[in-house]
Amino acid sequence: MNRIDRSITLLSRYAKYISMFVQAVMMIFITISVIMRKFNHAVLGDYELVQLMLVVLVMLGLAYVQQINGHVSIGLIVDRFSKKTQRFFDGIAYLLIFFFCGLIGIINIQVAIDYFFTLRTTAILKVQLYPFVFLVGIGFIFWSLVALLNLVKVFRPTLEQE
Amino acid sequence: MPVEVIGFIGIIVMFVLMAIRVPIAIAMMVPAIIGIYYIRGWDAVSTSLHTIVWNQTSSYTLATIPMFILMGQLLYISGISSELFNMFRVWTGSLRGGLGIATVGASAIFSAASGSSLANTGTMGVVASKEMLNSGYDKSLSAGAIIAGGTLGILIPPSTAFIVYGLITEVSIGKLLIAGIIPGIILALLYMITIYVSVLIKPQFGPAVEKTSWKEKFSSFKSIYSIALLFILVIGGMYFGLFTPTEAAGVGAFGALVIGLIRRRITLKSFITALNSTLTTTSFIFAIVVGAFILSYFMVLTKIPTYLSDFLTSTNLSTLGILMLIVLMYIILGAVMDSLSMIVVTLPIILPTLVALEVDLIWFGVIVVLLIEMAMITPPIGMLCFVLNDVAPEMGGLNTIFKGALRFVIPLVIMIVLLFIFPTLALFLPSSSF
Amino acid sequence: SGSTGGKQEEGQEQSTGTSKVIELDFNNVFPATHHLAANVFEPMEEVVKEKTDGQLKINFHHSAVLGSVTSTLDDLNGGLYDMALGVPGYFYDTDLFKLSLLELPFSFENVRDIANVQTKFMELHGEGVWGDKITYSKVGAASDPFVIYSTKEIRSVDDMKGMKVAVTNDTWNLVFEEWGVTPVQLDLADLYEGLQRGVIDAALWSTVGGMGIKLYEPAPYIVDLKMYLPISGPVIRTEALEKMPEDLRNLFVEDILPEFSEMLVDNYEKQEANAWKELEKLVEGKGEIIKLSPEAEKEFKQSAEETWNNWVDQANERGFDGEQLMNDYKQIRKELGIELPF
Ligand code: NA
Ligand code: NA
């Protein structure tokens, strides 16, 4: 269990660093393409690249945010309950995240496989779409797995101290 | 079971899930996914979970969100946002509630560089929260001031909200952006008055801080050359056609980085911190956006929005009456929905009604942005409150933040009423500049 | 109501009195204020009601609330909605690439020609281009002409040298190269501001579409290129058709879909005439509707020749028989008496 825990945590951290890197690249890229255009060297398709960068940026951050419990929830009612009751409701939340994010993940992996064979690309630069759709799948599956880990900890609270 | 009933059950399930602390994004997705399965079957579920997620996370317009947030973070670590706050503080700090007034003022200036209320709140939140709490300000009033200031981000140009509205209605985005200026300034003043009045009623909420000398007051201007530089870059760059309002976010972030580097305030370590906090904010916002759009698709299937608009057009009310009903509908919807998806779902439906009534769509755009602002600060789904809670945990949690934000619904309503009485407040600048 | 508690995979059925009404959801990607809504979709609702004795109802949803235009193909295949206007241009990475042949620069000089050529071309090569889950109208359709909305006067190819021009796809890359123009891709939201502030100097855009977002304000020089582009007519999920009784299905394919296309063509013809008149008034004193001289027109058209030749290679690269498609296409044009642009 501990090994799985550690590897998922590690993976979502790597994903986070890639996402942060893409963020910096996006900022520099937009600036450079603005400057290039000013000097009549606009790269047709810079627009598409920003769109693809946004996909990577968002998807690789989802799991990390779950890990630090950063997805917004409203504690107005549950916060007042006993720790044990709170754990029960958190369990429900984790179970839902595990199931539905896992579902979204698997569906997108299937689409990625489909796109791999049908060679779907972006309109101008003809960038293959499947790796990016695959990332969407991976992003949600990581999110789902982190929630599963949280769920296990709900039932085995001792794990949290390890 | 009729689809409308399924829709209502879906909404109730969503609220129940939210109430038991399920993350909002998931609370929206769960009933929506089940509902889509029930109404249109498995294929529709598997397709929508791909295309909706893809369309939202690869939207060029939405790419401005992380860029504006990053810009805010970089301005924060280079100390620029605190200097901006400080400039207002030395002028108003000696008043009761002066720090709150300073927060709104600094936010209003900040809005002229940032197009996103989320970024506004995130940035000013970090700076102003510490100052106010250290000076013994009431937590909920402090939170409210920051959030009120944050809302100005989408009213004073640049603004992502006006861009989205312009896309749906095909109204000139340039004119919309200009239309926000005067109402933005008035609203900022109304917010300041609200703070002042709050403190008049409860003086212990916002004690006055030390008086500053005139020398200090005037020297405070010196420190704002950096932010002035960034304004010249962002506003000037847009004005002289170097880049578009959408690109301004990325260039603004880069400009903030360069200014921070020149001032030797940004290190590799603090840059990584900025990227990290931008990432967490961006990710939870997009999770909610995706959830909201899946919910929207489900809502359209249930025909509830259509019934709503049929109801509106079937009433025998005057134009004013219908408009007031629409505003009321948005206030109610805005309380429970994410603002972006609220606009995307409902605007197409009421648009024909507005056109038939010959409502000025630029004026209505300003009203819509004010309603979006209201939606962003009211519980249970108030994005600005979430963001502040994220960047300033010392505020004492969402309950306190929502409580503090709610009083600023009053100036928002006053502003809307003002616009109904004096439409020219919104229309004067756009009509004279072309 | 119609449901028995199980999932309804098709347009939801609703019982009214004794007969059941089949409802179809149509995703309109344009705003409710767009001319198609009032001139085509609303009348179409009536036509369908009349022709089917109220057995069929099309619900038009505006502003792409059911899905983005870029995901129409996936959305229809997955049944997010039942009908839409097919815009093949977003899916040239699929078999719909064949239709890009009809989109080559300067192919057509009026709406009717396109519709007719498209009808014939689809008879020959349309089979399966939309995939097996989508049924398309047998009659071709077309949109209003593309023009250059420009901030400066343009009277010849030379005048365009050094300009930055907004485009939506890469069909024009080679042409632009010859003109010495920098193609720029902008978000639709940024187009107006881009022209106004000089991020771009001109936009190659549809006449009526450009009017909708008021491009004539910042760019009052409107160059009539006599350049018409095809759009596909209405498409419907095959599964939605199969749920209909046979007589209704036949009526839909043989009568309703073609009439829908006809109405689109009619509307664009009317819109175009109005658009020119209206634009004339709107740019009066600020700009001009520029009609090219015969020499300039020839020069503009000539610049597209390489793009045409290049298409065959591109098609071959994608595994189609490029020569065959091009020959058939030219043959159709010949039969219909439509000359090549050069
Ligand atoms: Na702003
Ligand atoms: Na709200």
PDB file of C-alpha atoms in Angstrom, chain C residues 101-339:
ATOM      1  CA  LEU C 101     -11.498  20.373 -53.317  1.00  0.00           C
ATOM      2  CA  LEU C 102     -14.588  22.531 -53.615  1.00  0.00           C
ATOM      3  CA  GLU C 103     -13.065  25.059 -51.267  1.00  0.00           C
ATOM      4  CA  LEU C 104     -10.010  25.852 -53.362  1.00  0.00           C
ATOM      5  CA  PRO C 105      -9.597  29.610 -53.767  1.00  0.00           C
ATOM      6  CA  PHE C 106     -11.678  31.305 -56.473  1.00  0.00           C
ATOM      7  CA  SER C 107     -13.641  28.166 -57.363  1.00  0.00           C
ATOM      8  CA  PHE C 108     -17.081  29.726 -57.707  1.00  0.00           C
ATOM      9  CA  GLU C 109     -18.637  33.038 -58.549  1.00  0.00           C
ATOM     10  CA  ASN C 110     -22.142  32.450 -57.263  1.00  0.00           C
ATOM     11  CA  VAL C 111     -24.094  30.466 -54.733  1.00  0.00           C
ATOM     12  CA  ARG C 112     -26.076  28.351 -57.199  1.00  0.00           C
ATOM     13  CA  ASP C 113     -22.993  27.018 -58.963  1.00  0.00           C
ATOM     14  CA  ILE C 114     -21.539  25.700 -55.746  1.00  0.00           C
ATOM     15  CA  ALA C 115     -24.763  24.068 -54.680  1.00  0.00           C
ATOM     16  CA  ASN C 116     -25.098  22.332 -58.049  1.00  0.00           C
ATOM     17  CA  VAL C 117     -21.493  21.179 -58.241  1.00  0.00           C
ATOM     18  CA  GLN C 118     -21.646  19.967 -54.670  1.00  0.00           C
ATOM     19  CA  THR C 119     -24.788  17.949 -55.343  1.00  0.00           C
ATOM     20  CA  LYS C 120     -23.120  16.179 -58.275  1.00  0.00           C
ATOM     21  CA  PHE C 121     -19.805  15.747 -56.507  1.00  0.00           C
ATOM     22  CA  MET C 122     -21.480  14.166 -53.490  1.00  0.00           C
ATOM     23  CA  GLU C 123     -23.342  11.769 -55.779  1.00  0.00           C
ATOM     24  CA  LEU C 124     -19.985  10.536 -57.062  1.00  0.00           C
ATOM     25  CA  HIS C 125     -17.756  10.768 -54.001  1.00  0.00           C
ATOM     26  CA  GLY C 126     -19.968  11.541 -51.017  1.00  0.00           C
ATOM     27  CA  GLU C 127     -20.492   7.970 -49.901  1.00  0.00           C
ATOM     28  CA  GLY C 128     -19.164   7.579 -46.383  1.00  0.00           C
ATOM     29  CA  VAL C 129     -17.331  10.906 -46.136  1.00  0.00           C
ATOM     30  CA  TRP C 130     -19.379  11.802 -43.064  1.00  0.00           C
ATOM     31  CA  GLY C 131     -18.905   8.318 -41.629  1.00  0.00           C
ATOM     32  CA  ASP C 132     -21.595   5.658 -41.484  1.00  0.00           C
ATOM     33  CA  LYS C 133     -23.480   7.227 -38.577  1.00  0.00           C
ATOM     34  CA  ILE C 134     -24.365  10.471 -40.309  1.00  0.00           C
ATOM     35  CA  THR C 135     -26.752  11.065 -43.209  1.00  0.00           C
ATOM     36  CA  TYR C 136     -26.322  14.192 -45.275  1.00  0.00           C
ATOM     37  CA  SER C 137     -28.611  16.138 -47.552  1.00  0.00           C
ATOM     38  CA  LYS C 138     -28.463  15.110 -51.172  1.00  0.00           C
ATOM     39  CA  VAL C 139     -28.593  18.713 -52.250  1.00  0.00           C
ATOM     40  CA  GLY C 140     -25.545  20.897 -51.851  1.00  0.00           C
ATOM     41  CA  ALA C 141     -25.573  24.245 -50.140  1.00  0.00           C
ATOM     42  CA  ALA C 142     -23.411  27.324 -50.115  1.00  0.00           C
ATOM     43  CA  SER C 143     -22.657  30.343 -48.035  1.00  0.00           C
ATOM     44  CA  ASP C 144     -22.337  34.030 -48.826  1.00  0.00           C
ATOM     45  CA  PRO C 145     -19.139  35.152 -50.566  1.00  0.00           C
ATOM     46  CA  PHE C 146     -15.839  35.667 -48.832  1.00  0.00           C
ATOM     47  CA  VAL C 147     -14.460  39.173 -49.078  1.00  0.00           C
ATOM     48  CA  ILE C 148     -11.457  41.014 -47.741  1.00  0.00           C
ATOM     49  CA  TYR C 149     -12.426  43.404 -44.957  1.00  0.00           C
ATOM     50  CA  SER C 150      -9.494  45.779 -45.067  1.00  0.00           C
ATOM     51  CA  THR C 151      -8.326  48.844 -43.192  1.00  0.00           C
ATOM     52  CA  LYS C 152      -6.648  50.172 -46.367  1.00  0.00           C
ATOM     53  CA  GLU C 153      -7.573  50.384 -50.018  1.00  0.00           C
ATOM     54  CA  ILE C 154      -6.803  47.296 -52.057  1.00  0.00           C
ATOM     55  CA  ARG C 155      -7.037  47.421 -55.835  1.00  0.00           C
ATOM     56  CA  SER C 156      -4.397  44.965 -56.905  1.00  0.00           C
ATOM     57  CA  VAL C 157      -2.329  42.089 -55.605  1.00  0.00           C
ATOM     58  CA  ASP C 158       0.509  44.568 -55.148  1.00  0.00           C
ATOM     59  CA  ASP C 159      -1.503  46.618 -52.646  1.00  0.00           C
ATOM     60  CA  MET C 160      -1.612  43.617 -50.355  1.00  0.00           C
ATOM     61  CA  LYS C 161       2.129  43.239 -50.021  1.00  0.00           C
ATOM     62  CA  GLY C 162       3.242  43.320 -46.381  1.00  0.00           C
ATOM     63  CA  MET C 163      -0.267  43.167 -44.941  1.00  0.00           C
ATOM     64  CA  LYS C 164      -1.245  40.971 -42.046  1.00  0.00           C
ATOM     65  CA  VAL C 165      -4.480  39.187 -42.849  1.00  0.00           C
ATOM     66  CA  ALA C 166      -6.658  37.069 -40.568  1.00  0.00           C
ATOM     67  CA  VAL C 167      -7.671  33.679 -41.940  1.00  0.00           C
ATOM     68  CA  THR C 168      -9.477  30.672 -40.545  1.00  0.00           C
ATOM     69  CA  ASN C 169      -7.511  27.880 -42.180  1.00  0.00           C
ATOM     70  CA  ASP C 170      -4.399  27.120 -44.161  1.00  0.00           C
ATOM     71  CA  THR C 171      -5.979  26.776 -47.613  1.00  0.00           C
ATOM     72  CA  TRP C 172      -4.652  30.211 -48.432  1.00  0.00           C
ATOM     73  CA  ASN C 173      -1.034  29.746 -47.372  1.00  0.00           C
ATOM     74  CA  LEU C 174       0.430  29.455 -50.865  1.00  0.00           C
ATOM     75  CA  VAL C 175      -1.782  32.205 -52.241  1.00  0.00           C
ATOM     76  CA  PHE C 176      -0.752  34.514 -49.427  1.00  0.00           C
ATOM     77  CA  GLU C 177       2.873  33.707 -50.079  1.00  0.00           C
ATOM     78  CA  GLU C 178       2.463  34.940 -53.639  1.00  0.00           C
ATOM     79  CA  TRP C 179       0.734  38.073 -52.435  1.00  0.00           C
ATOM     80  CA  GLY C 180       3.459  38.733 -49.877  1.00  0.00           C
ATOM     81  CA  VAL C 181       0.881  38.619 -47.103  1.00  0.00           C
ATOM     82  CA  THR C 182       1.352  37.309 -43.560  1.00  0.00           C
ATOM     83  CA  PRO C 183      -1.515  35.021 -42.569  1.00  0.00           C
ATOM     84  CA  VAL C 184      -2.612  35.442 -38.952  1.00  0.00           C
ATOM     85  CA  GLN C 185      -4.915  33.208 -36.949  1.00  0.00           C
ATOM     86  CA  LEU C 186      -6.879  35.114 -34.314  1.00  0.00           C
ATOM     87  CA  ASP C 187      -9.585  34.180 -31.894  1.00  0.00           C
ATOM     88  CA  LEU C 188     -12.964  35.253 -33.266  1.00  0.00           C
ATOM     89  CA  ALA C 189     -13.279  37.391 -30.128  1.00  0.00           C
ATOM     90  CA  ASP C 190     -10.166  39.345 -31.077  1.00  0.00           C
ATOM     91  CA  LEU C 191     -11.006  40.003 -34.711  1.00  0.00           C
ATOM     92  CA  TYR C 192     -12.738  43.350 -34.345  1.00  0.00           C
ATOM     93  CA  GLU C 193     -10.226  44.737 -31.862  1.00  0.00           C
ATOM     94  CA  GLY C 194      -7.413  43.310 -33.951  1.00  0.00           C
ATOM     95  CA  LEU C 195      -8.531  45.276 -37.000  1.00  0.00           C
ATOM     96  CA  GLN C 196      -9.299  48.391 -35.024  1.00  0.00           C
ATOM     97  CA  ARG C 197      -5.943  48.546 -33.292  1.00  0.00           C
ATOM     98  CA  GLY C 198      -3.905  47.339 -36.223  1.00  0.00           C
ATOM     99  CA  VAL C 199      -2.844  43.922 -34.939  1.00  0.00           C
ATOM    100  CA  ILE C 200      -3.994  42.853 -38.394  1.00  0.00           C
ATOM    101  CA  ASP C 201      -4.615  44.949 -41.512  1.00  0.00           C
ATOM    102  CA  ALA C 202      -7.380  42.892 -43.051  1.00  0.00           C
ATOM    103  CA  ALA C 203      -9.483  39.783 -42.639  1.00  0.00           C
ATOM    104  CA  LEU C 204     -10.570  37.281 -45.238  1.00  0.00           C
ATOM    105  CA  TRP C 205     -14.079  36.717 -43.955  1.00  0.00           C
ATOM    106  CA  SER C 206     -17.617  35.940 -45.045  1.00  0.00           C
ATOM    107  CA  THR C 207     -19.611  39.019 -46.069  1.00  0.00           C
ATOM    108  CA  VAL C 208     -22.595  38.412 -43.838  1.00  0.00           C
ATOM    109  CA  GLY C 209     -20.551  36.936 -41.007  1.00  0.00           C
ATOM    110  CA  GLY C 210     -18.304  39.982 -41.037  1.00  0.00           C
ATOM    111  CA  MET C 211     -21.335  42.242 -41.021  1.00  0.00           C
ATOM    112  CA  GLY C 212     -22.635  40.415 -37.959  1.00  0.00           C
ATOM    113  CA  ILE C 213     -19.539  41.287 -35.941  1.00  0.00           C
ATOM    114  CA  LYS C 214     -19.320  44.739 -37.592  1.00  0.00           C
ATOM    115  CA  LEU C 215     -15.933  44.293 -39.217  1.00  0.00           C
ATOM    116  CA  TYR C 216     -16.799  47.165 -41.579  1.00  0.00           C
ATOM    117  CA  GLU C 217     -16.341  49.610 -38.704  1.00  0.00           C
ATOM    118  CA  PRO C 218     -12.608  49.143 -38.284  1.00  0.00           C
ATOM    119  CA  ALA C 219     -12.128  47.809 -41.838  1.00  0.00           C
ATOM    120  CA  PRO C 220     -14.362  49.793 -44.194  1.00  0.00           C
ATOM    121  CA  TYR C 221     -12.652  48.772 -47.452  1.00  0.00           C
ATOM    122  CA  ILE C 222     -14.421  45.693 -48.640  1.00  0.00           C
ATOM    123  CA  VAL C 223     -12.908  43.923 -51.601  1.00  0.00           C
ATOM    124  CA  ASP C 224     -15.323  41.858 -53.661  1.00  0.00           C
ATOM    125  CA  LEU C 225     -13.275  38.849 -54.642  1.00  0.00           C
ATOM    126  CA  LYS C 226     -16.258  37.038 -56.169  1.00  0.00           C
ATOM    127  CA  MET C 227     -15.259  34.137 -54.012  1.00  0.00           C
ATOM    128  CA  TYR C 228     -17.935  31.735 -52.841  1.00  0.00           C
ATOM    129  CA  LEU C 229     -17.402  28.769 -50.583  1.00  0.00           C
ATOM    130  CA  PRO C 230     -19.499  25.668 -50.077  1.00  0.00           C
ATOM    131  CA  ILE C 231     -21.064  24.699 -46.816  1.00  0.00           C
ATOM    132  CA  SER C 232     -22.605  21.358 -46.330  1.00  0.00           C
ATOM    133  CA  GLY C 233     -26.328  21.261 -45.944  1.00  0.00           C
ATOM    134  CA  PRO C 234     -28.054  19.814 -42.915  1.00  0.00           C
ATOM    135  CA  VAL C 235     -26.835  16.497 -41.549  1.00  0.00           C
ATOM    136  CA  ILE C 236     -28.677  14.086 -39.277  1.00  0.00           C
ATOM    137  CA  ARG C 237     -27.657  11.088 -37.202  1.00  0.00           C
ATOM    138  CA  THR C 238     -28.550   7.950 -39.083  1.00  0.00           C
ATOM    139  CA  GLU C 239     -29.796   6.361 -35.854  1.00  0.00           C
ATOM    140  CA  ALA C 240     -32.300   9.175 -35.400  1.00  0.00           C
ATOM    141  CA  LEU C 241     -33.569   8.477 -38.913  1.00  0.00           C
ATOM    142  CA  GLU C 242     -33.827   4.780 -38.243  1.00  0.00           C
ATOM    143  CA  LYS C 243     -36.099   5.408 -35.282  1.00  0.00           C
ATOM    144  CA  MET C 244     -38.654   6.966 -37.621  1.00  0.00           C
ATOM    145  CA  PRO C 245     -41.372   4.955 -39.339  1.00  0.00           C
ATOM    146  CA  GLU C 246     -40.311   4.141 -42.884  1.00  0.00           C
ATOM    147  CA  ASP C 247     -42.586   6.617 -44.651  1.00  0.00           C
ATOM    148  CA  LEU C 248     -41.408   9.410 -42.419  1.00  0.00           C
ATOM    149  CA  ARG C 249     -37.780   8.440 -42.939  1.00  0.00           C
ATOM    150  CA  ASN C 250     -38.174   8.520 -46.728  1.00  0.00           C
ATOM    151  CA  LEU C 251     -39.944  11.838 -46.539  1.00  0.00           C
ATOM    152  CA  PHE C 252     -37.120  13.191 -44.434  1.00  0.00           C
ATOM    153  CA  VAL C 253     -34.295  12.046 -46.718  1.00  0.00           C
ATOM    154  CA  GLU C 254     -36.000  12.647 -50.061  1.00  0.00           C
ATOM    155  CA  ASP C 255     -37.924  15.794 -49.273  1.00  0.00           C
ATOM    156  CA  ILE C 256     -37.173  17.567 -46.002  1.00  0.00           C
ATOM    157  CA  LEU C 257     -33.371  17.524 -46.083  1.00  0.00           C
ATOM    158  CA  PRO C 258     -33.192  18.702 -49.727  1.00  0.00           C
ATOM    159  CA  GLU C 259     -35.700  21.445 -49.012  1.00  0.00           C
ATOM    160  CA  PHE C 260     -33.632  22.496 -46.027  1.00  0.00           C
ATOM    161  CA  SER C 261     -30.608  22.839 -48.321  1.00  0.00           C
ATOM    162  CA  GLU C 262     -32.667  24.767 -50.857  1.00  0.00           C
ATOM    163  CA  MET C 263     -33.758  27.186 -48.187  1.00  0.00           C
ATOM    164  CA  LEU C 264     -30.166  27.718 -47.147  1.00  0.00           C
ATOM    165  CA  VAL C 265     -29.123  28.512 -50.711  1.00  0.00           C
ATOM    166  CA  ASP C 266     -32.136  30.789 -51.216  1.00  0.00           C
ATOM    167  CA  ASN C 267     -31.437  32.605 -48.011  1.00  0.00           C
ATOM    168  CA  TYR C 268     -27.794  33.181 -48.786  1.00  0.00           C
ATOM    169  CA  GLU C 269     -28.683  34.496 -52.205  1.00  0.00           C
ATOM    170  CA  LYS C 270     -31.101  36.988 -50.686  1.00  0.00           C
ATOM    171  CA  GLN C 271     -28.788  37.839 -47.814  1.00  0.00           C
ATOM    172  CA  GLU C 272     -25.981  38.548 -50.214  1.00  0.00           C
ATOM    173  CA  ALA C 273     -27.974  41.026 -52.258  1.00  0.00           C
ATOM    174  CA  ASN C 274     -29.070  42.776 -49.079  1.00  0.00           C
ATOM    175  CA  ALA C 275     -25.620  42.654 -47.596  1.00  0.00           C
ATOM    176  CA  TRP C 276     -24.032  44.538 -50.481  1.00  0.00           C
ATOM    177  CA  LYS C 277     -26.692  47.213 -50.344  1.00  0.00           C
ATOM    178  CA  GLU C 278     -26.420  47.552 -46.611  1.00  0.00           C
ATOM    179  CA  LEU C 279     -22.640  47.550 -46.585  1.00  0.00           C
ATOM    180  CA  GLU C 280     -22.652  50.242 -49.246  1.00  0.00           C
ATOM    181  CA  LYS C 281     -24.599  52.474 -46.880  1.00  0.00           C
ATOM    182  CA  LEU C 282     -22.593  51.510 -43.807  1.00  0.00           C
ATOM    183  CA  VAL C 283     -19.198  52.348 -45.273  1.00  0.00           C
ATOM    184  CA  GLU C 284     -20.327  55.469 -47.084  1.00  0.00           C
ATOM    185  CA  GLY C 285     -17.849  58.253 -46.492  1.00  0.00           C
ATOM    186  CA  LYS C 286     -15.570  55.960 -44.512  1.00  0.00           C
ATOM    187  CA  GLY C 287     -14.533  53.374 -47.009  1.00  0.00           C
ATOM    188  CA  GLU C 288     -15.629  51.694 -50.182  1.00  0.00           C
ATOM    189  CA  ILE C 289     -16.871  48.498 -51.681  1.00  0.00           C
ATOM    190  CA  ILE C 290     -14.104  47.777 -54.124  1.00  0.00           C
ATOM    191  CA  LYS C 291     -14.883  45.978 -57.376  1.00  0.00           C
ATOM    192  CA  LEU C 292     -11.681  44.754 -58.942  1.00  0.00           C
ATOM    193  CA  SER C 293     -10.687  45.679 -62.469  1.00  0.00           C
ATOM    194  CA  PRO C 294     -10.609  42.703 -64.886  1.00  0.00           C
ATOM    195  CA  GLU C 295      -6.805  42.735 -64.894  1.00  0.00           C
ATOM    196  CA  ALA C 296      -6.578  42.808 -61.101  1.00  0.00           C
ATOM    197  CA  GLU C 297      -9.172  40.068 -60.850  1.00  0.00           C
ATOM    198  CA  LYS C 298      -7.191  37.901 -63.221  1.00  0.00           C
ATOM    199  CA  GLU C 299      -4.048  38.491 -61.222  1.00  0.00           C
ATOM    200  CA  PHE C 300      -5.751  37.560 -57.965  1.00  0.00           C
ATOM    201  CA  LYS C 301      -7.131  34.385 -59.459  1.00  0.00           C
ATOM    202  CA  GLN C 302      -3.852  33.429 -61.093  1.00  0.00           C
ATOM    203  CA  SER C 303      -2.166  33.346 -57.720  1.00  0.00           C
ATOM    204  CA  ALA C 304      -4.310  30.383 -56.732  1.00  0.00           C
ATOM    205  CA  GLU C 305      -3.100  28.064 -59.474  1.00  0.00           C
ATOM    206  CA  GLU C 306      -0.327  26.535 -57.409  1.00  0.00           C
ATOM    207  CA  THR C 307      -2.774  25.801 -54.598  1.00  0.00           C
ATOM    208  CA  TRP C 308      -4.972  23.949 -57.053  1.00  0.00           C
ATOM    209  CA  ASN C 309      -2.093  21.861 -58.368  1.00  0.00           C
ATOM    210  CA  ASN C 310      -0.862  21.265 -54.869  1.00  0.00           C
ATOM    211  CA  TRP C 311      -4.221  19.819 -53.831  1.00  0.00           C
ATOM    212  CA  VAL C 312      -3.782  16.664 -55.911  1.00  0.00           C
ATOM    213  CA  ASP C 313      -0.510  15.855 -54.135  1.00  0.00           C
ATOM    214  CA  GLN C 314      -2.073  16.511 -50.760  1.00  0.00           C
ATOM    215  CA  ALA C 315      -4.961  14.204 -51.582  1.00  0.00           C
ATOM    216  CA  ASN C 316      -2.607  11.496 -52.758  1.00  0.00           C
ATOM    217  CA  GLU C 317      -0.578  11.860 -49.595  1.00  0.00           C
ATOM    218  CA  ARG C 318      -3.712  11.173 -47.599  1.00  0.00           C
ATOM    219  CA  GLY C 319      -4.424   8.032 -49.557  1.00  0.00           C
ATOM    220  CA  PHE C 320      -7.079   9.359 -51.923  1.00  0.00           C
ATOM    221  CA  ASP C 321      -6.853   9.229 -55.685  1.00  0.00           C
ATOM    222  CA  GLY C 322      -6.131  12.927 -56.148  1.00  0.00           C
ATOM    223  CA  GLU C 323      -6.064  12.910 -59.972  1.00  0.00           C
ATOM    224  CA  GLN C 324      -9.347  11.035 -60.176  1.00  0.00           C
ATOM    225  CA  LEU C 325     -11.087  13.404 -57.777  1.00  0.00           C
ATOM    226  CA  MET C 326      -9.740  16.456 -59.584  1.00  0.00           C
ATOM    227  CA  ASN C 327     -10.722  15.084 -63.001  1.00  0.00           C
ATOM    228  CA  ASP C 328     -14.227  14.208 -61.872  1.00  0.00           C
ATOM    229  CA  TYR C 329     -14.552  17.628 -60.328  1.00  0.00           C
ATOM    230  CA  LYS C 330     -13.444  19.378 -63.492  1.00  0.00           C
ATOM    231  CA  GLN C 331     -15.767  17.180 -65.532  1.00  0.00           C
ATOM    232  CA  ILE C 332     -18.729  18.171 -63.341  1.00  0.00           C
ATOM    233  CA  ARG C 333     -17.869  21.822 -63.764  1.00  0.00           C
ATOM    234  CA  LYS C 334     -17.645  21.358 -67.506  1.00  0.00           C
ATOM    235  CA  GLU C 335     -21.016  19.616 -67.675  1.00  0.00           C
ATOM    236  CA  LEU C 336     -22.587  22.457 -65.708  1.00  0.00           C
ATOM    237  CA  GLY C 337     -20.821  25.042 -67.825  1.00  0.00           C
ATOM    238  CA  ILE C 338     -18.765  26.530 -65.005  1.00  0.00           C
ATOM    239  CA  GLU C 339     -15.372  27.753 -66.119  1.00  0.00           C
TER     240      GLU C 339
END
